[in-house]
mmCIF file of C-alpha atoms in Angstrom:
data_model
loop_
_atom_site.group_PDB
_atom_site.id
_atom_site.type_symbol
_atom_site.label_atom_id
_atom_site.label_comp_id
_atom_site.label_asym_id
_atom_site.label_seq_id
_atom_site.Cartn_x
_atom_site.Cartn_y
_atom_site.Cartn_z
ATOM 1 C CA UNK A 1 6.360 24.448 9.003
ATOM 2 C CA UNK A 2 5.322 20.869 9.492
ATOM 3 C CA UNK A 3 3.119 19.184 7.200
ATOM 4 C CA UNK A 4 1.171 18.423 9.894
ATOM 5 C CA UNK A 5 0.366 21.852 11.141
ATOM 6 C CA UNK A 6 0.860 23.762 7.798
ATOM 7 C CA UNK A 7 -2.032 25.261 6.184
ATOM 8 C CA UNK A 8 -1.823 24.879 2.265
ATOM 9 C CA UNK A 9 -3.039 27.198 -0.046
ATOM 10 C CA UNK A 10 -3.517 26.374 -4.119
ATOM 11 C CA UNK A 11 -0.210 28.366 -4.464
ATOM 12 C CA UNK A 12 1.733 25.274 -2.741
ATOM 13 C CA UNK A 13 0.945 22.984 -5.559
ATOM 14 C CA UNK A 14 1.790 22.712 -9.376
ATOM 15 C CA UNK A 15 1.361 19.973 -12.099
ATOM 16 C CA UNK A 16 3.314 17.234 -10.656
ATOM 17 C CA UNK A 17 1.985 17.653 -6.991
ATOM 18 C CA UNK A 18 0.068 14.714 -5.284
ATOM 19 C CA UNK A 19 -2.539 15.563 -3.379
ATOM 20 C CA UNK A 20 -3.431 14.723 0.261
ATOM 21 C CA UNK A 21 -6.026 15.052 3.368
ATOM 22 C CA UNK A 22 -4.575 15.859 6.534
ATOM 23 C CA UNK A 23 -6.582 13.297 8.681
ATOM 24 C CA UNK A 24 -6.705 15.348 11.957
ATOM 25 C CA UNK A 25 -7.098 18.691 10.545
ATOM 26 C CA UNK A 26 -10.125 17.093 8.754
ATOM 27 C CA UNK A 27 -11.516 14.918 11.797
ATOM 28 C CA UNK A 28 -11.101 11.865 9.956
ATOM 29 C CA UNK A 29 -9.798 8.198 10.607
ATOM 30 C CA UNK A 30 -8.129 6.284 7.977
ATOM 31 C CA UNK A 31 -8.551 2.553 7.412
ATOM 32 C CA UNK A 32 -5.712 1.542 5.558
ATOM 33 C CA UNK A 33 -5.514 -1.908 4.362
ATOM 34 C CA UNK A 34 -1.443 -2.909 4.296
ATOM 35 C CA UNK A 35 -2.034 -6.677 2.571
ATOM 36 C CA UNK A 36 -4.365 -8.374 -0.509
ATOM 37 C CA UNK A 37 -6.155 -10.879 2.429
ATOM 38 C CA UNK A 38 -6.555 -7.411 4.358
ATOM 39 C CA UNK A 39 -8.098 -5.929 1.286
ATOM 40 C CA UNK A 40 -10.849 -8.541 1.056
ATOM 41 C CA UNK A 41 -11.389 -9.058 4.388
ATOM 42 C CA UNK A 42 -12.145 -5.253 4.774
ATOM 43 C CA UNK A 43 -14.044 -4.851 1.192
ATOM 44 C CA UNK A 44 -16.736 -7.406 2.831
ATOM 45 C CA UNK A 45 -16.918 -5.873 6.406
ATOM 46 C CA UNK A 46 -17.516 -2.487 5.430
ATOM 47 C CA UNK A 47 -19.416 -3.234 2.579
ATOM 48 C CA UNK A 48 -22.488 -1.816 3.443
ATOM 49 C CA UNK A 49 -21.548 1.144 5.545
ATOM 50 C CA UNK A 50 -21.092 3.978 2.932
ATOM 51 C CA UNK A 51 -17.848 5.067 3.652
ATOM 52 C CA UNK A 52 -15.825 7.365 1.194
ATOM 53 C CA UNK A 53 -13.180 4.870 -0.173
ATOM 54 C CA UNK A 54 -10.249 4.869 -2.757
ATOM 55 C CA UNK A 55 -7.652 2.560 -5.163
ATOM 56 C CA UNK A 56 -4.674 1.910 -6.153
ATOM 57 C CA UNK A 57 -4.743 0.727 -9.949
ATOM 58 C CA UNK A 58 -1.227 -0.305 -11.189
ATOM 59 C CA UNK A 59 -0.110 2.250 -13.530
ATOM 60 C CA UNK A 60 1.432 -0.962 -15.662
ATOM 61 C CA UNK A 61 -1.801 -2.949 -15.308
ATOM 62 C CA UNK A 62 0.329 -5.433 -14.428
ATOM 63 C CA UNK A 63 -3.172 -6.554 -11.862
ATOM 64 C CA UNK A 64 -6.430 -5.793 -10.837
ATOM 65 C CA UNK A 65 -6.757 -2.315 -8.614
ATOM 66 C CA UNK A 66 -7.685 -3.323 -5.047
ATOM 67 C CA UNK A 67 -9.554 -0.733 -2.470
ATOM 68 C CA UNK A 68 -6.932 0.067 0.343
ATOM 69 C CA UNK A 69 -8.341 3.012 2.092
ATOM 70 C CA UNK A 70 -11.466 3.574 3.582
ATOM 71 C CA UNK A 71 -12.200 7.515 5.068
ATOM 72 C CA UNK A 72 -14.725 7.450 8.066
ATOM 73 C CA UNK A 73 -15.710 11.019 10.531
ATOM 74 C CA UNK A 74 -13.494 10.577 13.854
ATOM 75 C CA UNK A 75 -15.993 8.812 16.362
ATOM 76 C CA UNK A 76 -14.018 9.103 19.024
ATOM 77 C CA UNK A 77 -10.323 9.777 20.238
ATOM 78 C CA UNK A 78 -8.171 7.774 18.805
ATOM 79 C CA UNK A 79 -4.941 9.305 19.829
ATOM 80 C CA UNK A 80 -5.825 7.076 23.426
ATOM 81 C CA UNK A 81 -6.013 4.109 22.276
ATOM 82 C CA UNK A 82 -3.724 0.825 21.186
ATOM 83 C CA UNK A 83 -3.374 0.532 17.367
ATOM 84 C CA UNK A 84 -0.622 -1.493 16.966
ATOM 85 C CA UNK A 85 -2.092 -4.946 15.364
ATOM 86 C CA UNK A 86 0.779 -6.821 14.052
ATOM 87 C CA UNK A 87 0.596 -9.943 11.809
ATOM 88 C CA UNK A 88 3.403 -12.912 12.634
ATOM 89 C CA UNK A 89 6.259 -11.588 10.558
ATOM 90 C CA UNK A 90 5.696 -8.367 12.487
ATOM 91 C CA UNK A 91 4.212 -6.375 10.283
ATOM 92 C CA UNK A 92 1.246 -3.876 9.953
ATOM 93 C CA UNK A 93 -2.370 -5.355 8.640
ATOM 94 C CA UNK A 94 -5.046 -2.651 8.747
ATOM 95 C CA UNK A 95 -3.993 0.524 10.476
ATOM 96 C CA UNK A 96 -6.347 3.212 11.772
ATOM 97 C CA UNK A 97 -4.578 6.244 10.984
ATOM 98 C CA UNK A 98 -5.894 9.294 12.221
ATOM 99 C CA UNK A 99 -2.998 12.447 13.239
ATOM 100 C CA UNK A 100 -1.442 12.117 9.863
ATOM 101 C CA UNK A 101 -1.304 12.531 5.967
ATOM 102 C CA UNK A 102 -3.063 10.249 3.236
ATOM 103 C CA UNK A 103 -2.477 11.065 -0.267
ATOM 104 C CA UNK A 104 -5.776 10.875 -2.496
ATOM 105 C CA UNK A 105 -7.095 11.355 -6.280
ATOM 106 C CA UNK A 106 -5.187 12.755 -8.785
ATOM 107 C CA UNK A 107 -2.307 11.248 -7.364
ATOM 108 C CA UNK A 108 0.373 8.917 -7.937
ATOM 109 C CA UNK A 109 1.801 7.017 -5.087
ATOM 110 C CA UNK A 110 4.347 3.579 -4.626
ATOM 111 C CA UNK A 111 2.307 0.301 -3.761
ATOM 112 C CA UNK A 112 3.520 -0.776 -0.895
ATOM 113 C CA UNK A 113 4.168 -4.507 -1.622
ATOM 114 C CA UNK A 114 5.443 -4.660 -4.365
ATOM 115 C CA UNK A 115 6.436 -0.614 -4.630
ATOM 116 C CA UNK A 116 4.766 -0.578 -8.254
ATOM 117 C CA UNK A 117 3.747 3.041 -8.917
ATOM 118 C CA UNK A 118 0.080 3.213 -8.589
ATOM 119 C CA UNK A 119 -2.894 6.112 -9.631
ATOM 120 C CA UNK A 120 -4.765 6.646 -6.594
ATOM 121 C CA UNK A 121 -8.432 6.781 -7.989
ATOM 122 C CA UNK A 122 -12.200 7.459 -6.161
ATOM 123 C CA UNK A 123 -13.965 4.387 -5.968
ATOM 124 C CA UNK A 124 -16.871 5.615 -3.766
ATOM 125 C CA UNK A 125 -16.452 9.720 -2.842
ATOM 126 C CA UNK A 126 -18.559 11.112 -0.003
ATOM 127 C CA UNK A 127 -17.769 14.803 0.837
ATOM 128 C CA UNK A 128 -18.202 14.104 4.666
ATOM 129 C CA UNK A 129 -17.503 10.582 5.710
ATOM 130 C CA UNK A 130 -19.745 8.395 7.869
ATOM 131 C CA UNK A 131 -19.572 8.357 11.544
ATOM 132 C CA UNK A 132 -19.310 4.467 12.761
ATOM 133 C CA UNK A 133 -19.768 4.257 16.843
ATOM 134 C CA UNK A 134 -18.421 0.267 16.359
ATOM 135 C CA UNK A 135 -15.521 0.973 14.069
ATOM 136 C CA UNK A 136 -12.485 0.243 16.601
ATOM 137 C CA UNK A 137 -14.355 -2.997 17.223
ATOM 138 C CA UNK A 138 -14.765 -3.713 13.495
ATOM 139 C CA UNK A 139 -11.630 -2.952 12.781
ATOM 140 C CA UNK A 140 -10.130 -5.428 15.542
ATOM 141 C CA UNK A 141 -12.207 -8.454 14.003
ATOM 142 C CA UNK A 142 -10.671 -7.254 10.698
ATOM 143 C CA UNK A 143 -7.554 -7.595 11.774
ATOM 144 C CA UNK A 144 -8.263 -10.846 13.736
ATOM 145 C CA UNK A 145 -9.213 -12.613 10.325
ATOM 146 C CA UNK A 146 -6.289 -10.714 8.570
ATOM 147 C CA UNK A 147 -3.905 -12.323 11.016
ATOM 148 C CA UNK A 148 -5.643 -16.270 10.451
ATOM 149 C CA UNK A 149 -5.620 -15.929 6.644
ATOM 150 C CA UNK A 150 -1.759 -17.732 6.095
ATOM 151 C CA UNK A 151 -2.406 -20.150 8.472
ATOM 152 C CA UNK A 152 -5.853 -21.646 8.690
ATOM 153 C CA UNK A 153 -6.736 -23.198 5.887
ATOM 154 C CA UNK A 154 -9.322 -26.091 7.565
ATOM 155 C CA UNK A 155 -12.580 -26.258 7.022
ATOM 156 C CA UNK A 156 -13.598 -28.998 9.826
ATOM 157 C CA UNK A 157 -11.277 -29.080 12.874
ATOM 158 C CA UNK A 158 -9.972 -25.573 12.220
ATOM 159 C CA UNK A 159 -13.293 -24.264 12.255
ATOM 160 C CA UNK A 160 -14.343 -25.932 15.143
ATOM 161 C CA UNK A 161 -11.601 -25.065 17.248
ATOM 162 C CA UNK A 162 -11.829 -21.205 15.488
ATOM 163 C CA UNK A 163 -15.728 -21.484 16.744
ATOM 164 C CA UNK A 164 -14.540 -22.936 20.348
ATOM 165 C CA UNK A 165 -12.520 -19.950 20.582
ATOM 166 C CA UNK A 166 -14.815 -17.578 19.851
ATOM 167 C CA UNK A 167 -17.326 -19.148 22.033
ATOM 168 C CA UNK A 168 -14.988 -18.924 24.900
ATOM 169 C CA UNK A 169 -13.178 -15.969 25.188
ATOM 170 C CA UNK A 170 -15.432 -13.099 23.334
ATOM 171 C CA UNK A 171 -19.250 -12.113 24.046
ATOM 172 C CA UNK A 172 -20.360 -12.785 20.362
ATOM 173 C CA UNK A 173 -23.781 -13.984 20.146
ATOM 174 C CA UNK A 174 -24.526 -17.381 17.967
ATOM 175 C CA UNK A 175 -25.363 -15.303 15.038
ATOM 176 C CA UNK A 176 -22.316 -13.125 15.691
ATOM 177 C CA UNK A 177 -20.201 -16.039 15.110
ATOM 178 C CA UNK A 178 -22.128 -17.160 12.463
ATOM 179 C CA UNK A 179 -21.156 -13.501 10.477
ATOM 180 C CA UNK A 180 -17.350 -14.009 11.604
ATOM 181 C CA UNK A 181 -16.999 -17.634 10.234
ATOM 182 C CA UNK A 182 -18.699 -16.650 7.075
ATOM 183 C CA UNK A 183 -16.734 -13.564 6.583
ATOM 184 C CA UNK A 184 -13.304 -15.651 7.166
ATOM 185 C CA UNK A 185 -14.343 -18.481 4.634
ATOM 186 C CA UNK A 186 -16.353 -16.738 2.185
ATOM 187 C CA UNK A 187 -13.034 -14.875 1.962
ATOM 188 C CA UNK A 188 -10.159 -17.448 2.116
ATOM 189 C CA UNK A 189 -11.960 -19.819 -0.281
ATOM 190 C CA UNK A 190 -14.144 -17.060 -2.191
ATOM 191 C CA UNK A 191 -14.258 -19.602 -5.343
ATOM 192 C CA UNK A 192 -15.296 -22.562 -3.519
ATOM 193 C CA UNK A 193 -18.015 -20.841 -1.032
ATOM 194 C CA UNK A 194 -21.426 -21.667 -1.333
ATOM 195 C CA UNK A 195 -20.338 -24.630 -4.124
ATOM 196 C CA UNK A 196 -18.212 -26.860 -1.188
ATOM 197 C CA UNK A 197 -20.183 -28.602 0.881
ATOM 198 C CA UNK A 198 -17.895 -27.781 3.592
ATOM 199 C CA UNK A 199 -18.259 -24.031 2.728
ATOM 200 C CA UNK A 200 -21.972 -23.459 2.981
ATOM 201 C CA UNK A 201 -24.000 -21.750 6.245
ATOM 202 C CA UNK A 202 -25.537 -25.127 7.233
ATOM 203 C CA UNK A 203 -21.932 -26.495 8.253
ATOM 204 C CA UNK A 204 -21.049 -23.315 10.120
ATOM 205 C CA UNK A 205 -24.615 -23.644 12.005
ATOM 206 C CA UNK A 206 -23.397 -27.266 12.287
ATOM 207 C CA UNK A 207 -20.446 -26.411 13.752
ATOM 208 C CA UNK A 208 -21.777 -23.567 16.350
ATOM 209 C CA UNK A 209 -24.615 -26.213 17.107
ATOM 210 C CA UNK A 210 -21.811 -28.570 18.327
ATOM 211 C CA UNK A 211 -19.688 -26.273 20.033
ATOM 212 C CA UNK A 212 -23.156 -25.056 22.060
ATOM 213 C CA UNK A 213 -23.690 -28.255 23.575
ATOM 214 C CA UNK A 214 -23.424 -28.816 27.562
ATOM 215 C CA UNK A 215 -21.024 -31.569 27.123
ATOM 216 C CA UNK A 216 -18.878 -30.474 24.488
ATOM 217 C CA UNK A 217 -15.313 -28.734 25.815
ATOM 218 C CA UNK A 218 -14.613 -26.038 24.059
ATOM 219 C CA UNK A 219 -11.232 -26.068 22.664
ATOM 220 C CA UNK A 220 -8.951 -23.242 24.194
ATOM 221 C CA UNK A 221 -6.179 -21.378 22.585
ATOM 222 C CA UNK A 222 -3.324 -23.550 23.218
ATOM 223 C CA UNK A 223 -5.291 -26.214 21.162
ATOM 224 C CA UNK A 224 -5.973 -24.567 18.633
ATOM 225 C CA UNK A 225 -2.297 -22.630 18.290
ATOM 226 C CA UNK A 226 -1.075 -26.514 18.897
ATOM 227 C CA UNK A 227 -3.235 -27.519 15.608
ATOM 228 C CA UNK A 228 -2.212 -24.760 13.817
ATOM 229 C CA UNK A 229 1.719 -25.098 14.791
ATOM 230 C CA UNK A 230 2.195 -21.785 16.023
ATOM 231 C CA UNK A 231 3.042 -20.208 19.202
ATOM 232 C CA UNK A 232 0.626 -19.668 21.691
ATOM 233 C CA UNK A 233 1.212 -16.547 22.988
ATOM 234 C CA UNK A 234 0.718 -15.095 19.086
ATOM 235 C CA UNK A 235 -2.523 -16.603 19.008
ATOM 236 C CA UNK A 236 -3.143 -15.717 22.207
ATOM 237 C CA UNK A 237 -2.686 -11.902 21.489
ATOM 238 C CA UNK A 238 -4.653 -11.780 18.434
ATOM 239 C CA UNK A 239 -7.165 -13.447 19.939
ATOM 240 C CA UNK A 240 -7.067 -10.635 23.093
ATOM 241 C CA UNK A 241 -8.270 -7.931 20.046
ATOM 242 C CA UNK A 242 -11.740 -9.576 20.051
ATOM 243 C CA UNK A 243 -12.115 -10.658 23.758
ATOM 244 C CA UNK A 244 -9.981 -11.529 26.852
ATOM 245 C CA UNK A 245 -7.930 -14.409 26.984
ATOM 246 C CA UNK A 246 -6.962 -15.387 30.503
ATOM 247 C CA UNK A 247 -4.614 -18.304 31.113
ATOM 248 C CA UNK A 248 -6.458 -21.605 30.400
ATOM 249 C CA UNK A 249 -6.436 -22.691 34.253
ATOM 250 C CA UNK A 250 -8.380 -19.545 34.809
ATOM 251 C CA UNK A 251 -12.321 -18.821 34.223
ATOM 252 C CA UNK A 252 -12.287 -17.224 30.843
ATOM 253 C CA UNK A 253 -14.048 -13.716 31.108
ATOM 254 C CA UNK A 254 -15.734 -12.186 28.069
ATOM 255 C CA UNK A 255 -16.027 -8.482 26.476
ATOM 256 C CA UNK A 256 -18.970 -7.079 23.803
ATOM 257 C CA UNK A 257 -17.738 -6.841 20.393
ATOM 258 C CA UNK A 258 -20.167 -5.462 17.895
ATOM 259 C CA UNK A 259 -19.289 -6.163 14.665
#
């Protein structure tokens, strides 16, 4: 029988067993955080929505446990949407998993950067799982910060092109972009924020305030993939998670993202 489809009883399992939820038996959705940046980025975004969520401690305690999974209720079907959000080497940043296995406390499990065996541990258990109507969006902005983290690293021209971006090819409000720049920031330079100048709310305010005004251009996506030395078309796609990025001699349209 598949492990999909099986049903398990107590008889299936002995000392050594992990144990696991079968995500669509269980009408759940899995936020899986593949990276350390995607970690952080994720522990600050869903923060405050009382999901049940779990860690991997190094059995060696060769470094600090970090939270990689978060377990929400299925709001919708995921099984019809896109979920492939890759980073520039290709690979996977926070997944939504939802038809398929997650192993859970008491187990042991491989990290999966640096394969160090791990104890998976509770660090917030809820027997049934919130239901978010705005995760898919969430979890696109997650990813959209994920995917800046190795590359922007400026905290004038790269966040006023960031902003200009934002501005002009999503639907976020002023305050909106307010909550993304802070998020990004507060994360990439977590021991400088709120101490730098440069990383305090007045600058982003400064920076929206600018990008607001009639006469200022708003720089596109080829500027600011030409300022961050990377190709276009990457930016260009990440950017198409959080809005709609038509060619730059085009009218940009715009989509709602809650987040």
């Amino acid at each position: 029988t598949h492990i999909l489809t099986k049903d398990y009883a107590i008889t299936d399992f002995n000392e050594d067993s992990n144990v696991a939820v079968n995500l669509g038996k269980s009408n759940l959705i899995d936020w899986d955080c593949d990276s350390s940046e995607a970690c952080s980025i994720s522990e600050k975004i869903l923060a405050n929505l009382g999901g049940c969520s779990l860690m991997n401690v190094p059995i060696d305690n060769s470094r600090l446990g970090e939270t990689t999974h978060y377990f929400f209720t299925q709001d919708q079907d995921y099984s019809k949407l896109s979920l492939e959000r890759l980073d520039l080497n290709g690979k996977k940043m926070i997944e939504l998993r939802h038809n398929h296995i997650t192993i859970i406390p008491p187990s042991i499990t491989e990290h999966k950067i640096d394969q160090k065996y791990c104890i998976r541990v509770w660090k917030n258990f809820v027997a049934k799982p919130p239901l978010i109507k705005n995760l898919f969006k969430m979890w696109n902005v997650a990813n959209f910060a994920t995917f800046l983290m190795p590359v922007l690293k400026s905290t004038n021209t790269g966040m006023l092109k960031l902003d200009g971006c934002l501005k002009r090819y999503t639907d976020f409000t002023d305050s909106e972009r307010i909550q993304f720049l802070e998020l990004y920031y507060s994360t990439k330079f977590k021991n400088d924020w709120g101490i730098n100048q440069d990383l305090k709310l007045p600058k982003i305010k400064r920076i929206i305030k600018a990008n607001n005004k009639e006469s200022t251009k708003t720089a596109g996506y080829k500027s600011f993939a030409d300022y961050l030395k990377m190709d276009p078309l990457e930016l260009k796609r990440a950017l198409s998670w959080i809005g709609q990025v038509p060619d730059e001699k085009t009218e940009a349209k715009k989509t709602i993202v809650d987040f």
